PDB file of C-alpha atoms in Angstrom:
ATOM      1  CA  MET A   1     -18.379 -14.299  16.576  1.00  0.00           C
ATOM      2  CA  THR A   2     -20.511 -11.147  15.191  1.00  0.00           C
ATOM      3  CA  VAL A   3     -19.730  -9.387  12.070  1.00  0.00           C
ATOM      4  CA  LYS A   4     -18.303  -6.376  14.086  1.00  0.00           C
ATOM      5  CA  GLU A   5     -16.057  -8.465  16.073  1.00  0.00           C
ATOM      6  CA  ILE A   6     -14.578 -10.043  12.886  1.00  0.00           C
ATOM      7  CA  ILE A   7     -14.137  -6.621  11.323  1.00  0.00           C
ATOM      8  CA  LYS A   8     -12.276  -5.516  14.456  1.00  0.00           C
ATOM      9  CA  LYS A   9     -10.085  -8.666  14.431  1.00  0.00           C
ATOM     10  CA  VAL A  10      -9.467  -8.409  10.785  1.00  0.00           C
ATOM     11  CA  THR A  11      -8.684  -4.776  10.874  1.00  0.00           C
ATOM     12  CA  SER A  12      -6.416  -5.498  13.738  1.00  0.00           C
ATOM     13  CA  ASP A  13      -4.603  -8.489  12.191  1.00  0.00           C
ATOM     14  CA  TYR A  14      -3.948  -6.522   8.962  1.00  0.00           C
ATOM     15  CA  GLU A  15      -3.239  -3.156  10.494  1.00  0.00           C
ATOM     16  CA  LEU A  16      -5.952  -1.355   8.674  1.00  0.00           C
ATOM     17  CA  THR A  17      -8.496   1.292   9.957  1.00  0.00           C
ATOM     18  CA  GLU A  18     -12.081   0.339   9.871  1.00  0.00           C
ATOM     19  CA  ASN A  19     -12.359   2.817   7.205  1.00  0.00           C
ATOM     20  CA  GLU A  20      -9.639   1.135   4.896  1.00  0.00           C
ATOM     21  CA  PHE A  21     -11.318  -2.065   5.491  1.00  0.00           C
ATOM     22  CA  LEU A  22     -14.758  -1.046   4.537  1.00  0.00           C
ATOM     23  CA  LYS A  23     -13.146   0.633   1.394  1.00  0.00           C
ATOM     24  CA  LYS A  24     -11.322  -2.445   0.332  1.00  0.00           C
ATOM     25  CA  SER A  25     -14.318  -4.797   0.916  1.00  0.00           C
ATOM     26  CA  THR A  26     -16.656  -2.489  -1.001  1.00  0.00           C
ATOM     27  CA  SER A  27     -14.248  -2.281  -3.867  1.00  0.00           C
ATOM     28  CA  GLU A  28     -13.895  -6.166  -4.053  1.00  0.00           C
ATOM     29  CA  PHE A  29     -17.451  -6.442  -4.029  1.00  0.00           C
ATOM     30  CA  LEU A  30     -17.971  -4.041  -6.745  1.00  0.00           C
ATOM     31  CA  LEU A  31     -15.245  -5.546  -8.834  1.00  0.00           C
ATOM     32  CA  LYS A  32     -16.923  -9.068  -8.297  1.00  0.00           C
ATOM     33  CA  ARG A  33     -20.386  -7.544  -9.292  1.00  0.00           C
ATOM     34  CA  LYS A  34     -18.771  -5.912 -12.284  1.00  0.00           C
ATOM     35  CA  SER A  35     -17.320  -9.216 -13.518  1.00  0.00           C
ATOM     36  CA  GLU A  36     -20.455 -10.894 -13.282  1.00  0.00           C
ATOM     37  CA  ILE A  37     -22.480  -8.274 -15.230  1.00  0.00           C
ATOM     38  CA  GLU A  38     -19.678  -8.461 -17.919  1.00  0.00           C
ATOM     39  CA  THR A  39     -20.176 -12.250 -18.086  1.00  0.00           C
ATOM     40  CA  ASP A  40     -23.999 -11.805 -18.448  1.00  0.00           C
ATOM     41  CA  ILE A  41     -23.345  -8.973 -21.218  1.00  0.00           C
ATOM     42  CA  LEU A  42     -20.999 -11.631 -23.084  1.00  0.00           C
ATOM     43  CA  GLY A  43     -23.578 -14.166 -22.567  1.00  0.00           C
ATOM     44  CA  LEU A  44     -26.362 -12.098 -24.160  1.00  0.00           C
ATOM     45  CA  LEU A  45     -24.093 -10.905 -27.098  1.00  0.00           C
ATOM     46  CA  ASP A  46     -22.973 -14.527 -27.860  1.00  0.00           C
ATOM     47  CA  LYS A  47     -26.635 -15.754 -27.620  1.00  0.00           C
ATOM     48  CA  ASN A  48     -27.383 -13.403 -30.377  1.00  0.00           C
ATOM     49  CA  ARG A  49     -24.340 -13.910 -32.236  1.00  0.00           C
ATOM     50  CA  VAL A  50     -23.274 -10.218 -32.120  1.00  0.00           C
ATOM     51  CA  SER A  51     -20.237  -8.426 -30.529  1.00  0.00           C
ATOM     52  CA  THR A  52     -21.635  -5.270 -29.636  1.00  0.00           C
ATOM     53  CA  LEU A  53     -25.132  -3.611 -28.375  1.00  0.00           C
ATOM     54  CA  LYS A  54     -25.133  -1.555 -31.631  1.00  0.00           C
ATOM     55  CA  GLU A  55     -24.923  -4.574 -33.673  1.00  0.00           C
ATOM     56  CA  LEU A  56     -28.036  -6.100 -32.021  1.00  0.00           C
ATOM     57  CA  GLU A  57     -29.958  -2.864 -32.400  1.00  0.00           C
ATOM     58  CA  LEU A  58     -29.060  -3.096 -36.181  1.00  0.00           C
ATOM     59  CA  LEU A  59     -30.339  -6.620 -36.311  1.00  0.00           C
ATOM     60  CA  ILE A  60     -33.450  -5.838 -34.576  1.00  0.00           C
ATOM     61  CA  GLU A  61     -33.959  -3.015 -37.052  1.00  0.00           C
ATOM     62  CA  LYS A  62     -33.561  -5.075 -40.032  1.00  0.00           C
ATOM     63  CA  ASP A  63     -36.133  -7.751 -38.726  1.00  0.00           C
ATOM     64  CA  LYS A  64     -38.995  -5.731 -36.882  1.00  0.00           C
ATOM     65  CA  GLY A  65     -40.303  -9.063 -35.756  1.00  0.00           C
ATOM     66  CA  HIS A  66     -36.933 -10.079 -34.280  1.00  0.00           C
ATOM     67  CA  PRO A  67     -37.630 -11.717 -30.860  1.00  0.00           C
ATOM     68  CA  GLU A  68     -34.257 -10.578 -29.067  1.00  0.00           C
ATOM     69  CA  TRP A  69     -35.512  -6.997 -28.451  1.00  0.00           C
ATOM     70  CA  GLU A  70     -35.971  -8.295 -24.857  1.00  0.00           C
ATOM     71  CA  ASP A  71     -32.244  -9.252 -24.971  1.00  0.00           C
ATOM     72  CA  LEU A  72     -31.560  -5.544 -25.907  1.00  0.00           C
ATOM     73  CA  ILE A  73     -33.448  -4.320 -23.153  1.00  0.00           C
ATOM     74  CA  SER A  74     -31.703  -6.597 -20.923  1.00  0.00           C
ATOM     75  CA  LEU A  75     -28.364  -5.345 -22.335  1.00  0.00           C
ATOM     76  CA  GLU A  76     -29.149  -1.782 -22.020  1.00  0.00           C
ATOM     77  CA  ASN A  77     -29.883  -2.424 -18.445  1.00  0.00           C
ATOM     78  CA  LEU A  78     -26.798  -4.269 -17.844  1.00  0.00           C
ATOM     79  CA  TYR A  79     -24.681  -1.746 -19.589  1.00  0.00           C
ATOM     80  CA  SER A  80     -26.347   0.993 -17.455  1.00  0.00           C
ATOM     81  CA  ARG A  81     -25.754  -1.009 -14.190  1.00  0.00           C
ATOM     82  CA  LEU A  82     -22.090  -1.535 -15.275  1.00  0.00           C
ATOM     83  CA  LYS A  83     -21.538   2.401 -15.882  1.00  0.00           C
ATOM     84  CA  GLU A  84     -23.041   2.876 -12.061  1.00  0.00           C
ATOM     85  CA  ILE A  85     -20.720   0.184 -10.740  1.00  0.00           C
ATOM     86  CA  GLN A  86     -17.484   1.575 -12.470  1.00  0.00           C
ATOM     87  CA  ASN A  87     -18.345   5.016 -11.358  1.00  0.00           C
ATOM     88  CA  ASP A  88     -18.680   3.693  -7.585  1.00  0.00           C
ATOM     89  CA  ILE A  89     -15.399   1.958  -8.104  1.00  0.00           C
ATOM     90  CA  LYS A  90     -13.890   5.299  -9.167  1.00  0.00           C
ATOM     91  CA  SER A  91     -15.189   7.049  -6.175  1.00  0.00           C
ATOM     92  CA  LEU A  92     -13.506   4.702  -3.889  1.00  0.00           C
ATOM     93  CA  SER A  93     -10.174   5.337  -5.617  1.00  0.00           C
TER      94      SER A  93
END
């Protein structure tokens, strides 16, 4: 069965339009990705024994040789991506 055939069957079985199905599917994908990013963020915060991005920034400022600056960059990128995903989710609502 092709993807198009599966979509047609699912939309028929659940009485959805293709657009409704795509909207719901996209929303679920984004929510899953959001959860994965939040897990990555928590992992980096935990690794550095801080609870916020700001705390990590302060830690690095105090210790200029602090090797976790790469984690700071990763966190900033993750937070940026998280914001994009949240905006995409809002757009679907």
